[in-house]
Short mmCIF file of C-alpha atoms in Angstrom, two decimals:
data_model
loop_
_atom_site.label_atom_id
_atom_site.label_comp_id
_atom_site.label_asym_id
_atom_site.label_seq_id
_atom_site.Cartn_x
_atom_site.Cartn_y
_atom_site.Cartn_z
CA UNK A 12 -0.03 0.05 0.03
CA UNK A 13 1.35 3.39 -0.92
CA UNK A 14 0.96 5.82 2.02
CA UNK A 15 0.55 9.56 1.75
CA UNK A 16 3.89 11.19 2.42
CA UNK A 17 4.98 14.56 3.93
CA UNK A 18 8.58 15.63 3.20
CA UNK A 19 10.50 17.28 5.86
CA UNK A 20 13.54 19.26 4.22
CA UNK A 21 16.43 19.43 6.69
CA UNK A 22 18.18 22.71 7.04
CA UNK A 23 20.26 21.54 10.08
CA UNK A 24 18.05 22.49 13.01
CA UNK A 25 18.20 20.71 16.33
CA UNK A 26 14.62 19.72 16.44
CA UNK A 27 14.45 18.25 12.89
CA UNK A 28 13.97 14.60 13.90
CA UNK A 29 11.34 15.79 16.44
CA UNK A 30 9.37 17.49 13.65
CA UNK A 31 9.30 14.19 11.81
CA UNK A 32 8.26 12.25 14.85
CA UNK A 33 5.32 14.75 15.49
CA UNK A 34 4.13 14.28 11.99
CA UNK A 35 4.19 10.44 12.38
CA UNK A 36 2.36 10.75 15.64
CA UNK A 37 -0.49 12.25 13.70
CA UNK A 38 -0.69 8.97 11.59
CA UNK A 39 0.98 10.67 8.68
CA UNK A 40 4.03 9.08 7.00
CA UNK A 41 6.96 11.49 6.52
CA UNK A 42 10.59 11.37 5.57
CA UNK A 43 13.37 13.62 6.66
CA UNK A 44 15.41 14.47 3.55
CA UNK A 45 18.32 16.90 2.71
CA UNK A 46 17.26 20.33 1.75
CA UNK A 47 19.27 19.69 -1.42
CA UNK A 48 16.86 17.02 -2.56
CA UNK A 49 16.33 17.33 -6.41
CA UNK A 50 13.05 18.79 -7.55
CA UNK A 51 12.59 15.77 -9.78
CA UNK A 52 12.78 13.54 -6.77
CA UNK A 53 10.12 15.64 -4.91
CA UNK A 54 7.92 15.23 -8.01
CA UNK A 55 8.48 11.49 -8.06
CA UNK A 56 7.56 11.11 -4.33
CA UNK A 57 4.56 13.44 -4.80
CA UNK A 58 4.24 14.46 -1.24
CA UNK A 59 0.94 15.92 0.11
CA UNK A 60 2.91 18.51 2.04
CA UNK A 61 6.48 19.89 2.57
CA UNK A 62 8.00 21.17 5.82
CA UNK A 63 11.08 23.42 5.77
CA UNK A 64 12.90 22.95 9.17
CA UNK A 65 14.63 25.37 11.44
CA UNK A 66 18.56 25.76 11.10
CA UNK A 67 21.47 27.59 12.76
CA UNK A 68 22.16 29.90 9.73
CA UNK A 69 20.82 33.39 8.71
CA UNK A 70 19.20 33.30 5.32
CA UNK A 71 21.33 36.34 4.23
CA UNK A 72 24.66 34.72 4.96
CA UNK A 73 26.83 33.61 2.17
CA UNK A 74 26.52 29.90 1.60
CA UNK A 75 23.39 29.73 3.67
CA UNK A 76 21.26 26.50 3.00
CA UNK A 77 19.04 27.22 0.00
CA UNK A 78 16.33 25.62 -2.21
CA UNK A 79 15.19 25.63 -5.67
CA UNK A 80 12.76 28.47 -6.45
CA UNK A 81 10.66 26.21 -8.52
CA UNK A 82 9.49 24.27 -5.37
CA UNK A 83 6.97 27.04 -4.87
CA UNK A 84 5.41 26.33 -8.34
CA UNK A 85 4.60 22.61 -7.59
CA UNK A 86 1.36 23.48 -5.89
CA UNK A 87 2.25 21.38 -2.83
CA UNK A 88 1.37 22.89 0.53
CA UNK A 89 4.49 24.22 2.40
CA UNK A 90 5.08 24.97 6.04
CA UNK A 91 8.19 26.86 6.99
CA UNK A 92 9.45 26.59 10.61
CA UNK A 93 11.85 29.29 12.03
CA UNK A 94 14.75 29.41 9.42
CA UNK A 95 12.27 27.72 7.03
CA UNK A 96 9.81 30.67 7.36
CA UNK A 97 12.67 33.20 6.83
CA UNK A 98 13.74 31.31 3.83
CA UNK A 99 10.28 31.45 2.22
CA UNK A 100 10.14 35.16 2.85
CA UNK A 101 13.67 35.74 1.22
CA UNK A 102 12.93 33.52 -1.80
CA UNK A 103 9.64 35.11 -2.61
CA UNK A 104 10.77 38.76 -2.29
CA UNK A 105 10.37 39.58 1.39
CA UNK A 106 13.16 40.87 3.70
CA UNK A 107 14.66 39.42 6.70
CA UNK A 108 16.88 41.41 9.20
CA UNK A 109 18.71 40.93 12.51
CA UNK A 110 16.78 43.02 15.06
CA UNK A 111 17.94 44.68 18.35
CA UNK A 112 15.96 42.28 20.40
CA UNK A 113 16.14 38.51 19.91
CA UNK A 114 13.71 35.96 21.24
CA UNK A 115 14.63 32.66 23.01
CA UNK A 116 12.47 30.42 25.17
CA UNK A 117 8.79 30.75 26.20
CA UNK A 118 7.27 33.86 24.53
CA UNK A 119 3.65 35.21 24.71
CA UNK A 120 2.09 35.20 21.24
CA UNK A 121 -1.01 36.46 19.73
CA UNK A 122 -2.73 34.37 16.94
CA UNK A 123 -4.90 35.76 14.25
CA UNK A 124 -7.62 34.00 12.17
CA UNK A 125 -6.02 31.28 10.05
CA UNK A 126 -6.64 27.70 9.05
CA UNK A 127 -3.34 26.89 10.96
CA UNK A 128 -4.73 28.46 14.28
CA UNK A 129 -8.23 26.93 14.13
CA UNK A 130 -9.26 25.76 17.63
CA UNK A 131 -6.13 27.44 19.17
CA UNK A 132 -6.49 29.95 21.95
CA UNK A 133 -5.74 33.45 20.55
CA UNK A 134 -3.46 34.72 23.36
CA UNK A 135 -0.94 31.90 24.04
CA UNK A 136 2.55 30.75 24.70
CA UNK A 137 5.16 29.65 22.00
CA UNK A 138 8.80 28.59 22.02
CA UNK A 139 11.10 30.98 20.08
CA UNK A 140 14.74 30.46 19.13
CA UNK A 141 15.90 33.09 16.64
CA UNK A 142 18.17 36.04 16.13
CA UNK A 143 16.56 37.19 12.85
CA UNK A 144 12.93 38.08 11.83
CA UNK A 145 10.84 39.05 8.73
CA UNK A 146 10.79 42.77 8.32
CA UNK A 147 8.91 42.87 4.98
CA UNK A 148 6.42 40.36 3.77
CA UNK A 149 6.51 38.83 0.35
CA UNK A 150 3.77 39.95 -2.10
CA UNK A 151 0.44 38.19 -1.41
CA UNK A 152 1.27 37.18 2.24
CA UNK A 153 -0.51 38.34 5.37
CA UNK A 154 0.70 38.24 9.07
CA UNK A 155 -1.20 35.62 11.20
CA UNK A 156 0.59 35.81 14.45
CA UNK A 157 2.74 38.53 16.45
CA UNK A 158 4.68 38.82 19.76
CA UNK A 159 5.75 41.92 21.55
CA UNK A 160 8.99 42.14 19.65
CA UNK A 161 8.33 40.00 16.51
CA UNK A 162 6.00 41.63 14.03
CA UNK A 163 5.69 38.54 11.92
CA UNK A 164 5.52 35.46 14.18
CA UNK A 165 3.55 33.68 11.49
CA UNK A 166 2.40 34.49 7.89
CA UNK A 167 0.52 32.79 5.13
CA UNK A 168 -0.45 32.96 1.51
CA UNK A 169 -3.64 30.78 1.69
CA UNK A 170 -4.26 30.85 -2.02
CA UNK A 171 -0.88 29.16 -2.74
CA UNK A 172 -0.94 27.13 0.46
CA UNK A 173 2.25 28.49 1.80
CA UNK A 174 2.54 29.02 5.45
CA UNK A 175 5.33 30.07 7.85
CA UNK A 176 5.92 30.16 11.61
CA UNK A 177 8.81 31.81 13.37
CA UNK A 178 8.30 29.58 16.49
CA UNK A 179 8.77 25.85 16.99
CA UNK A 180 5.44 24.18 17.03
CA UNK A 181 7.07 20.72 17.43
CA UNK A 182 8.32 21.22 21.02
CA UNK A 183 6.11 20.71 24.01
CA UNK A 184 6.86 24.23 25.23
CA UNK A 185 4.63 25.60 22.49
CA UNK A 186 1.20 25.41 23.99
CA UNK A 187 -1.19 23.71 21.46
CA UNK A 188 1.62 23.25 19.00
CA UNK A 189 0.28 19.80 18.32
CA UNK A 190 -3.00 21.39 17.19
CA UNK A 191 -1.17 23.79 14.84
CA UNK A 192 0.74 20.94 13.15
CA UNK A 193 -2.45 18.77 12.90
CA UNK A 194 -4.22 21.65 11.31
CA UNK A 195 -1.48 21.80 8.65
CA UNK A 196 -1.61 18.12 7.99
CA UNK A 197 -5.31 17.64 7.89
CA UNK A 198 -6.94 20.95 7.04
CA UNK A 199 -4.20 22.13 4.64
CA UNK A 200 -2.64 18.85 3.24
CA UNK A 201 -5.86 16.92 3.46
CA UNK A 202 -4.13 13.94 5.08
CA UNK A 203 -6.11 10.75 5.47
CA UNK A 204 -4.23 9.44 8.56
CA UNK A 205 -3.34 6.04 7.19
CA UNK A 206 -0.05 5.65 8.81
CA UNK A 207 -0.59 3.31 11.87
CA UNK A 208 1.65 0.64 13.21
CA UNK A 209 -1.21 -1.92 12.84
CA UNK A 210 -1.31 -1.31 9.15
CA UNK A 211 2.67 -1.32 9.04
CA UNK A 212 2.90 -4.61 10.68
CA UNK A 213 0.27 -6.21 8.49
CA UNK A 214 1.71 -4.85 5.37
CA UNK A 215 5.21 -5.67 6.39
CA UNK A 216 4.57 -9.27 7.23
CA UNK A 217 2.89 -9.70 3.78
CA UNK A 218 5.86 -8.04 1.88
CA UNK A 219 8.32 -10.04 3.97
CA UNK A 220 6.54 -13.26 3.16
CA UNK A 221 6.33 -12.59 -0.51
CA UNK A 222 10.17 -11.63 -0.54
CA UNK A 223 11.58 -14.14 1.77
CA UNK A 224 9.52 -17.28 1.91
CA UNK A 225 11.60 -20.36 1.05
CA UNK A 226 14.85 -18.38 1.52
CA UNK A 227 17.50 -18.81 4.26
CA UNK A 228 17.57 -15.76 6.54
CA UNK A 229 20.00 -15.01 9.37
CA UNK A 230 19.52 -12.49 12.32
CA UNK A 231 21.79 -11.45 15.13
CA UNK A 232 19.50 -11.24 18.19
CA UNK A 233 20.76 -8.92 20.81
CA UNK A 234 17.66 -9.04 22.98
CA UNK A 235 17.16 -5.23 22.56
CA UNK A 236 13.85 -3.80 21.21
CA UNK A 237 15.03 -3.35 17.59
CA UNK A 238 16.46 -6.75 16.90
CA UNK A 239 13.57 -8.31 18.76
CA UNK A 240 10.94 -6.52 16.71
CA UNK A 241 12.68 -7.11 13.48
CA UNK A 242 13.10 -10.80 14.11
CA UNK A 243 9.54 -11.26 15.18
CA UNK A 244 8.21 -9.62 12.04
CA UNK A 245 10.23 -11.96 9.92
CA UNK A 246 9.44 -15.02 12.04
CA UNK A 247 5.74 -14.19 11.60
CA UNK A 248 6.36 -14.06 7.78
CA UNK A 249 8.46 -17.05 7.23
CA UNK A 250 8.66 -19.08 10.50
CA UNK A 251 11.55 -21.57 10.65
CA UNK A 252 13.35 -20.25 7.52
CA UNK A 253 14.61 -17.52 9.91
CA UNK A 254 17.69 -18.54 11.98
CA UNK A 255 18.55 -16.25 15.01
CA UNK A 256 21.86 -16.24 16.93
CA UNK A 257 21.88 -14.76 20.42
CA UNK A 258 25.34 -14.06 21.55
CA UNK A 259 25.49 -13.84 25.41
CA UNK A 260 28.59 -11.88 26.31
CA UNK A 261 27.90 -12.08 30.03
CA UNK A 262 27.48 -8.40 30.38
CA UNK A 263 23.62 -8.32 30.24
CA UNK A 264 21.28 -7.41 32.99
CA UNK A 265 20.22 -9.94 35.67
CA UNK A 266 17.92 -12.64 34.00
CA UNK A 267 17.96 -10.98 30.61
CA UNK A 268 19.53 -13.80 28.74
CA UNK A 269 16.99 -16.38 30.11
CA UNK A 270 14.06 -14.02 29.39
CA UNK A 271 15.16 -13.78 25.63
CA UNK A 272 15.26 -17.56 25.28
CA UNK A 273 12.06 -18.06 27.00
CA UNK A 274 10.08 -15.40 25.04
CA UNK A 275 11.48 -16.09 21.57
CA UNK A 276 12.47 -19.74 21.63
CA UNK A 277 10.04 -21.34 24.12
CA UNK A 278 6.95 -19.12 23.64
CA UNK A 279 7.18 -17.90 20.00
CA UNK A 280 8.84 -20.91 18.71
CA UNK A 281 11.57 -19.03 16.97
CA UNK A 282 14.55 -20.95 15.59
CA UNK A 283 16.93 -19.32 18.02
CA UNK A 284 20.42 -20.48 19.15
CA UNK A 285 22.15 -19.08 22.31
CA UNK A 286 25.90 -18.82 22.33
CA UNK A 287 27.32 -18.43 25.83
CA UNK A 288 30.57 -16.51 25.25
CA UNK A 289 30.86 -14.89 28.65
CA UNK A 290 34.24 -16.47 29.45
CA UNK A 291 35.60 -15.46 26.16
CA UNK A 292 34.52 -11.79 26.57
CA UNK A 293 35.74 -11.66 30.20
CA UNK A 294 39.19 -13.09 29.31
CA UNK A 295 39.58 -10.42 26.67
CA UNK A 296 38.67 -7.61 28.99
CA UNK A 297 41.03 -8.73 31.79
CA UNK A 298 43.18 -5.76 32.92
CA UNK A 299 41.45 -3.25 30.56
CA UNK A 300 40.27 -0.08 32.23
CA UNK A 301 39.97 2.31 29.32
CA UNK A 302 36.19 2.66 28.28
CA UNK A 303 36.90 3.02 24.57
CA UNK A 304 39.19 0.05 24.58
CA UNK A 305 36.36 -1.97 26.30
CA UNK A 306 33.86 -0.90 23.62
CA UNK A 307 36.34 -1.94 20.87
CA UNK A 308 37.29 -5.29 22.35
CA UNK A 309 33.60 -6.11 22.80
CA UNK A 310 32.59 -5.08 19.27
CA UNK A 311 35.49 -7.02 17.78
CA UNK A 312 34.79 -10.15 19.87
CA UNK A 313 31.12 -10.12 19.09
CA UNK A 314 31.94 -10.16 15.42
CA UNK A 315 34.37 -13.02 15.93
CA UNK A 316 31.87 -15.12 17.71
CA UNK A 317 29.16 -14.53 15.27
CA UNK A 318 31.57 -15.35 12.43
CA UNK A 319 32.22 -18.83 13.88
CA UNK A 320 28.51 -19.53 14.26
CA UNK A 321 27.66 -18.11 10.83
CA UNK A 322 30.14 -20.38 9.20
CA UNK A 323 28.36 -23.46 10.80
CA UNK A 324 25.21 -22.36 9.07
CA UNK A 325 26.86 -21.52 5.79
CA UNK A 326 25.66 -19.16 3.04
CA UNK A 327 22.33 -17.43 3.64
CA UNK A 328 20.04 -15.37 1.26
CA UNK A 329 19.41 -12.56 3.69
CA UNK A 330 21.00 -11.02 6.77
CA UNK A 331 18.54 -9.22 9.09
CA UNK A 332 19.52 -5.91 10.79
CA UNK A 333 17.49 -3.99 13.33
CA UNK A 334 18.40 -0.64 11.79
CA UNK A 335 15.87 2.01 12.59
CA UNK A 336 15.32 5.44 10.99
CA UNK A 337 17.47 7.42 13.47
CA UNK A 338 20.33 5.15 12.69
CA UNK A 339 20.10 5.95 9.01
CA UNK A 340 19.92 9.72 9.74
CA UNK A 341 22.66 9.83 12.36
CA UNK A 342 25.00 7.69 10.34
CA UNK A 343 24.75 10.17 7.38
CA UNK A 344 23.08 7.74 5.05
CA UNK A 345 20.83 10.11 3.13
CA UNK A 346 20.29 13.09 5.25
CA UNK A 347 22.91 15.13 7.29
CA UNK A 348 26.42 14.88 8.65
CA UNK A 349 27.45 11.88 10.55
CA UNK A 350 26.55 12.36 14.28
CA UNK A 351 27.76 8.94 15.46
CA UNK A 352 28.35 5.58 13.87
CA UNK A 353 25.95 2.76 14.70
CA UNK A 354 26.86 -0.87 15.35
CA UNK A 355 23.89 -2.07 13.14
CA UNK A 356 24.79 0.04 10.08
CA UNK A 357 28.04 -1.85 9.62
CA UNK A 358 30.40 -4.62 11.12
CA UNK A 359 28.65 -7.95 10.64
CA UNK A 360 28.05 -8.04 6.82
CA UNK A 361 31.90 -8.62 6.34
CA UNK A 362 31.69 -11.83 8.29
CA UNK A 363 28.51 -13.36 6.86
CA UNK A 364 28.18 -15.07 3.46
CA UNK A 365 24.92 -13.40 2.49
CA UNK A 366 23.27 -11.88 -0.72
CA UNK A 367 21.40 -8.99 0.62
CA UNK A 368 20.61 -7.18 3.90
CA UNK A 369 16.96 -6.98 5.03
CA UNK A 370 16.00 -4.05 7.38
CA UNK A 371 12.22 -4.19 8.08
CA UNK A 372 12.45 -1.28 10.61
CA UNK A 373 14.51 1.23 8.73
CA UNK A 374 11.69 3.63 8.24
CA UNK A 375 10.65 3.69 11.78
CA UNK A 376 11.41 5.77 14.91
CA UNK A 377 11.97 4.06 18.31
CA UNK A 378 8.51 4.75 19.55
CA UNK A 379 6.98 3.29 16.38
CA UNK A 380 9.21 0.18 16.70
CA UNK A 381 7.65 -0.33 20.24
CA UNK A 382 4.16 0.01 18.91
CA UNK A 383 4.90 -2.52 16.32
CA UNK A 384 6.20 -4.87 19.09
CA UNK A 385 2.85 -4.37 20.88
CA UNK A 386 0.93 -5.13 17.59
CA UNK A 387 2.99 -8.40 17.35
CA UNK A 388 2.05 -9.32 20.85
CA UNK A 389 5.45 -9.14 22.54
CA UNK A 390 5.46 -8.76 26.35
CA UNK A 391 6.01 -5.28 27.78
CA UNK A 392 9.16 -6.52 29.40
CA UNK A 393 10.67 -6.71 25.80
CA UNK A 394 8.81 -3.97 24.11
CA UNK A 395 9.43 -1.24 26.69
CA UNK A 396 12.89 -2.44 27.61
CA UNK A 397 15.05 0.55 28.35
CA UNK A 398 17.83 1.58 26.04
CA UNK A 399 20.88 -0.64 26.68
CA UNK A 400 24.38 0.00 25.36
CA UNK A 401 25.98 -2.66 23.12
CA UNK A 402 28.89 -3.08 25.40
CA UNK A 403 26.34 -3.86 28.06
CA UNK A 404 27.39 -3.60 31.71
CA UNK A 405 31.10 -3.26 30.82
CA UNK A 406 30.67 0.56 30.51
CA UNK A 407 28.69 0.71 33.72
CA UNK A 408 31.62 -0.76 35.59
CA UNK A 409 34.35 1.73 36.15
CA UNK A 410 37.75 0.26 35.68
CA UNK A 411 38.43 -3.42 34.97
CA UNK A 412 35.47 -5.67 34.42
CA UNK A 413 35.50 -8.66 36.84
CA UNK A 414 33.06 -11.53 37.58
CA UNK A 415 32.69 -10.00 41.05
CA UNK A 416 31.83 -6.54 39.75
CA UNK A 417 29.41 -7.98 37.16
CA UNK A 418 27.44 -9.98 39.85
CA UNK A 419 27.37 -6.97 42.21
CA UNK A 420 26.05 -4.65 39.44
CA UNK A 421 23.48 -7.15 38.16
CA UNK A 422 22.10 -7.58 41.69
CA UNK A 423 22.10 -3.95 42.45
CA UNK A 424 20.63 -2.84 39.15
CA UNK A 425 17.85 -5.47 39.51
CA UNK A 426 16.90 -4.12 42.88
CA UNK A 427 16.93 -0.49 41.48
CA UNK A 428 14.66 -1.49 38.60
CA UNK A 429 12.45 -3.53 40.69
CA UNK A 430 11.75 -0.69 43.19
CA UNK A 431 11.15 1.90 40.54
CA UNK A 432 8.49 -0.45 39.03
CA UNK A 433 6.91 -1.04 42.45
CA UNK A 434 6.64 2.75 43.13
CA UNK A 435 4.92 3.16 39.72
CA UNK A 436 7.72 5.34 38.31
CA UNK A 437 8.82 2.95 35.46
CA UNK A 438 6.57 4.51 32.83
CA UNK A 439 7.57 8.18 33.46
CA UNK A 440 11.34 7.66 33.83
CA UNK A 441 12.98 7.14 30.42
CA UNK A 442 16.04 5.26 31.65
CA UNK A 443 17.33 4.19 35.00
CA UNK A 444 20.34 2.04 35.93
CA UNK A 445 23.19 1.35 38.43
CA UNK A 446 26.84 1.99 38.03
CA UNK A 447 29.80 0.63 39.97
CA UNK A 448 32.41 3.28 40.56
CA UNK A 449 36.13 2.62 40.79
CA UNK A 450 36.06 4.27 44.24
CA UNK A 451 36.08 2.24 47.47
CA UNK A 452 35.04 3.72 50.94
CA UNK A 453 34.95 2.75 54.48
CA UNK A 454 31.64 1.47 55.92
CA UNK A 455 30.33 -0.16 59.10
CA UNK A 456 28.15 -3.29 58.99
CA UNK A 457 27.29 -4.61 62.44
CA UNK A 458 30.42 -4.37 64.55
CA UNK A 459 32.74 -4.67 61.54
CA UNK A 460 34.55 -2.30 59.26
CA UNK A 461 34.00 -2.55 55.55
CA UNK A 462 35.81 -1.33 52.63
CA UNK A 463 33.76 -1.63 49.46
CA UNK A 464 32.60 -0.10 46.29
CA UNK A 465 30.55 3.04 45.96
CA UNK A 466 27.55 2.39 43.69
CA UNK A 467 25.75 5.21 41.87
CA UNK A 468 22.22 5.31 40.67
CA UNK A 469 21.30 7.18 37.35
CA UNK A 470 17.78 7.97 36.37
CA UNK A 471 16.83 10.45 33.56
CA UNK A 472 13.96 11.95 31.56
CA UNK A 473 14.61 12.28 27.86
CA UNK A 474 12.71 12.30 24.48
CA UNK A 475 15.56 11.20 22.14
CA UNK A 476 18.81 10.79 24.26
CA UNK A 477 20.20 14.00 22.71
CA UNK A 478 19.37 15.92 25.91
CA UNK A 479 18.32 14.62 29.24
CA UNK A 480 17.37 15.88 32.84
CA UNK A 481 17.85 13.90 36.13
CA UNK A 482 14.71 12.35 37.48
CA UNK A 483 13.38 13.62 40.87
CA UNK A 484 12.76 10.21 42.48
CA UNK A 485 11.02 10.69 45.82
CA UNK A 486 13.41 10.36 48.75
CA UNK A 487 11.53 7.54 50.48
CA UNK A 488 11.95 5.47 47.35
CA UNK A 489 15.60 6.29 46.98
CA UNK A 490 16.02 5.36 50.68
CA UNK A 491 14.37 1.94 50.22
CA UNK A 492 16.54 1.30 47.20
CA UNK A 493 19.71 2.30 49.10
CA UNK A 494 18.82 0.10 52.09
CA UNK A 495 18.06 -2.99 49.98
CA UNK A 496 21.24 -2.66 47.84
CA UNK A 497 23.51 -2.27 50.85
CA UNK A 498 21.83 -5.11 52.83
CA UNK A 499 21.18 -7.59 49.90
CA UNK A 500 24.18 -7.04 47.49
CA UNK A 501 27.70 -8.04 48.40
CA UNK A 502 30.74 -5.68 47.97
CA UNK A 503 28.98 -2.32 47.97
CA UNK A 504 28.57 -0.19 51.23
CA UNK A 505 27.73 3.37 49.97
CA UNK A 506 24.97 4.52 47.39
CA UNK A 507 25.05 7.89 45.63
CA UNK A 508 22.49 9.45 43.32
CA UNK A 509 23.58 11.18 39.98
CA UNK A 510 21.93 14.60 39.72
CA UNK A 511 23.70 15.66 36.44
CA UNK A 512 21.67 16.46 33.33
CA UNK A 513 22.98 16.10 29.66
CA UNK A 514 24.69 18.31 28.83
CA UNK A 515 27.19 18.70 30.47
CA UNK A 516 27.22 14.93 31.40
CA UNK A 517 26.48 11.94 29.08
CA UNK A 518 23.80 9.53 30.04
CA UNK A 519 26.04 6.62 30.43
CA UNK A 520 29.17 7.13 32.67
CA UNK A 521 31.63 5.66 30.18
#
C-alpha cells in the first residue's frame, strides 16, 4: 500500500527529527530528507505537503542553505518553521533582518484568524529560538501571529497554501503546538491518517513473506527492542526459515539472557540459538580499564563469535539488521552529517556469506518500533525495555571488568529497577540504571569495618537521548533502594545518586 507522504526538508536545526516524529504521531508518514533534494525527486515522491525545518544559519549569509525556487510552483502545501519561514520570505521577495531584540524560550504570542490556528487559543505561549525576523512580507502574504518584539511570528499565502511560523510548533513548550501541526496536516494537506503501526505490521509481514518465503535468513539477536521486533516480524512471515543467533557476552542485566530464550524460543517457537561466550569476553577484558578500549574489544569479539557460528550455518540469502530510522539519519546515510556511527549499520556483513541485507524497521522511529512490538504481541518487558548499550554492563563498571563486579552490578541494578516499578515510576522515567564506580569507601556493618565499592544510581528523563534531565525520584523510594542494595548485595556499602543533566554529562558514565 502506498502511504501519503510529507517531506521534511532538513536545514540543520536541532529539532528536525522531532518534527518528523510529531508528524508520524498524527498518523501521517513522513521522511526527513536533505534540503538539497532534487526537484525531480520531490515530483517522483509526490508528497501531500512539505515542511522546511529550522536551522542555525541566517538566510542572508553567504553559503546559507538554499532551495530551488521552482519548489513553490509545484502546488504542494508548504510549512516553514523558524529558518524555514525566513527562507520562504527571502525567496519570494520579502526581507529578513537581525533586530535589536532577539527571542529565546517561552514567549507570549497572539494568533490571528488562520486555518493553521483553528481551535487554538488566541493569546498563547510559544517557543522561540531566533536572532532574525521578517521585516517585509513577500507579495500576497499576510501576518497571522505576532509577539511583543516579533511583528511577523507567522504568515501565510492561503491561495498558494504556503505557511510560515517563526516559533517551534514541534516542541512541548509551544502550547497547543500539536493542534497547529495537525491543522497543517489535515486541514491544509488533506491527510487521510493512514500511517498506523497496525497497518505497518500487517503490510510488512505480507511483503516479507512474498520476498523471503523459502529463503534462508539469518539474524543477530541482541535481546534489545529493535532486533527483537525485526526478528519477530520476519518470524511471523517465514517461520523456521529464519535462524537467529543470540550471543550472550555475560554483560547483560540480571535474568535478561534467560528471558530472551523464554520469550522467543519457548513461547514464540523461534529458531533461536544461544551462544554463551561470557568467559571469552571476560578473558579479553582482563586488565582493561579504558572505556573506549572496552567498547572496541567487545565489538570485535562479538563479530568473531558471530563469524564462527555463521560459518556453521553456511551461506544465507538474507542477513537481518534491526536498523531504525534515526540510525540511518545519524550515520549520514541520506540526510545530514554523521553524528555517530551505529553498530547495526556496519560490521557484521563482512563476516557473513549473504546476498542481501534486510532491514524491516529502517523507516521507523523508536516509539513506532515499540508500537509494532505491541501489535505483534511481544510482552511489555521486551517492548518497553530501556535503552541498553551494546557493550552492556562493561561501560557501567568503572575500571576493570571482573566477575565479582558484574554480579554486584547485576544484583544492585535489578533491585533499583524492581523498586522503581513497584513505586509506579517505570513508565515516566525514560532510563534508570546502576553504575559501579572505581572508588571504595569505609563503611560499618554490624561491628565490622568494611571497605567496599561506591555504587551510583542514574535516572533520567529524555525524549531522544540527545538531551536529558535527571529524574526527581522521591526520597523515600531512594531510601528503600539504598537500604536494599546495601543489605542484599555484596561488595557495596555506599549509594550515591547522580543529579547531572545532559549536557554537560552524558547519559552513560563511560
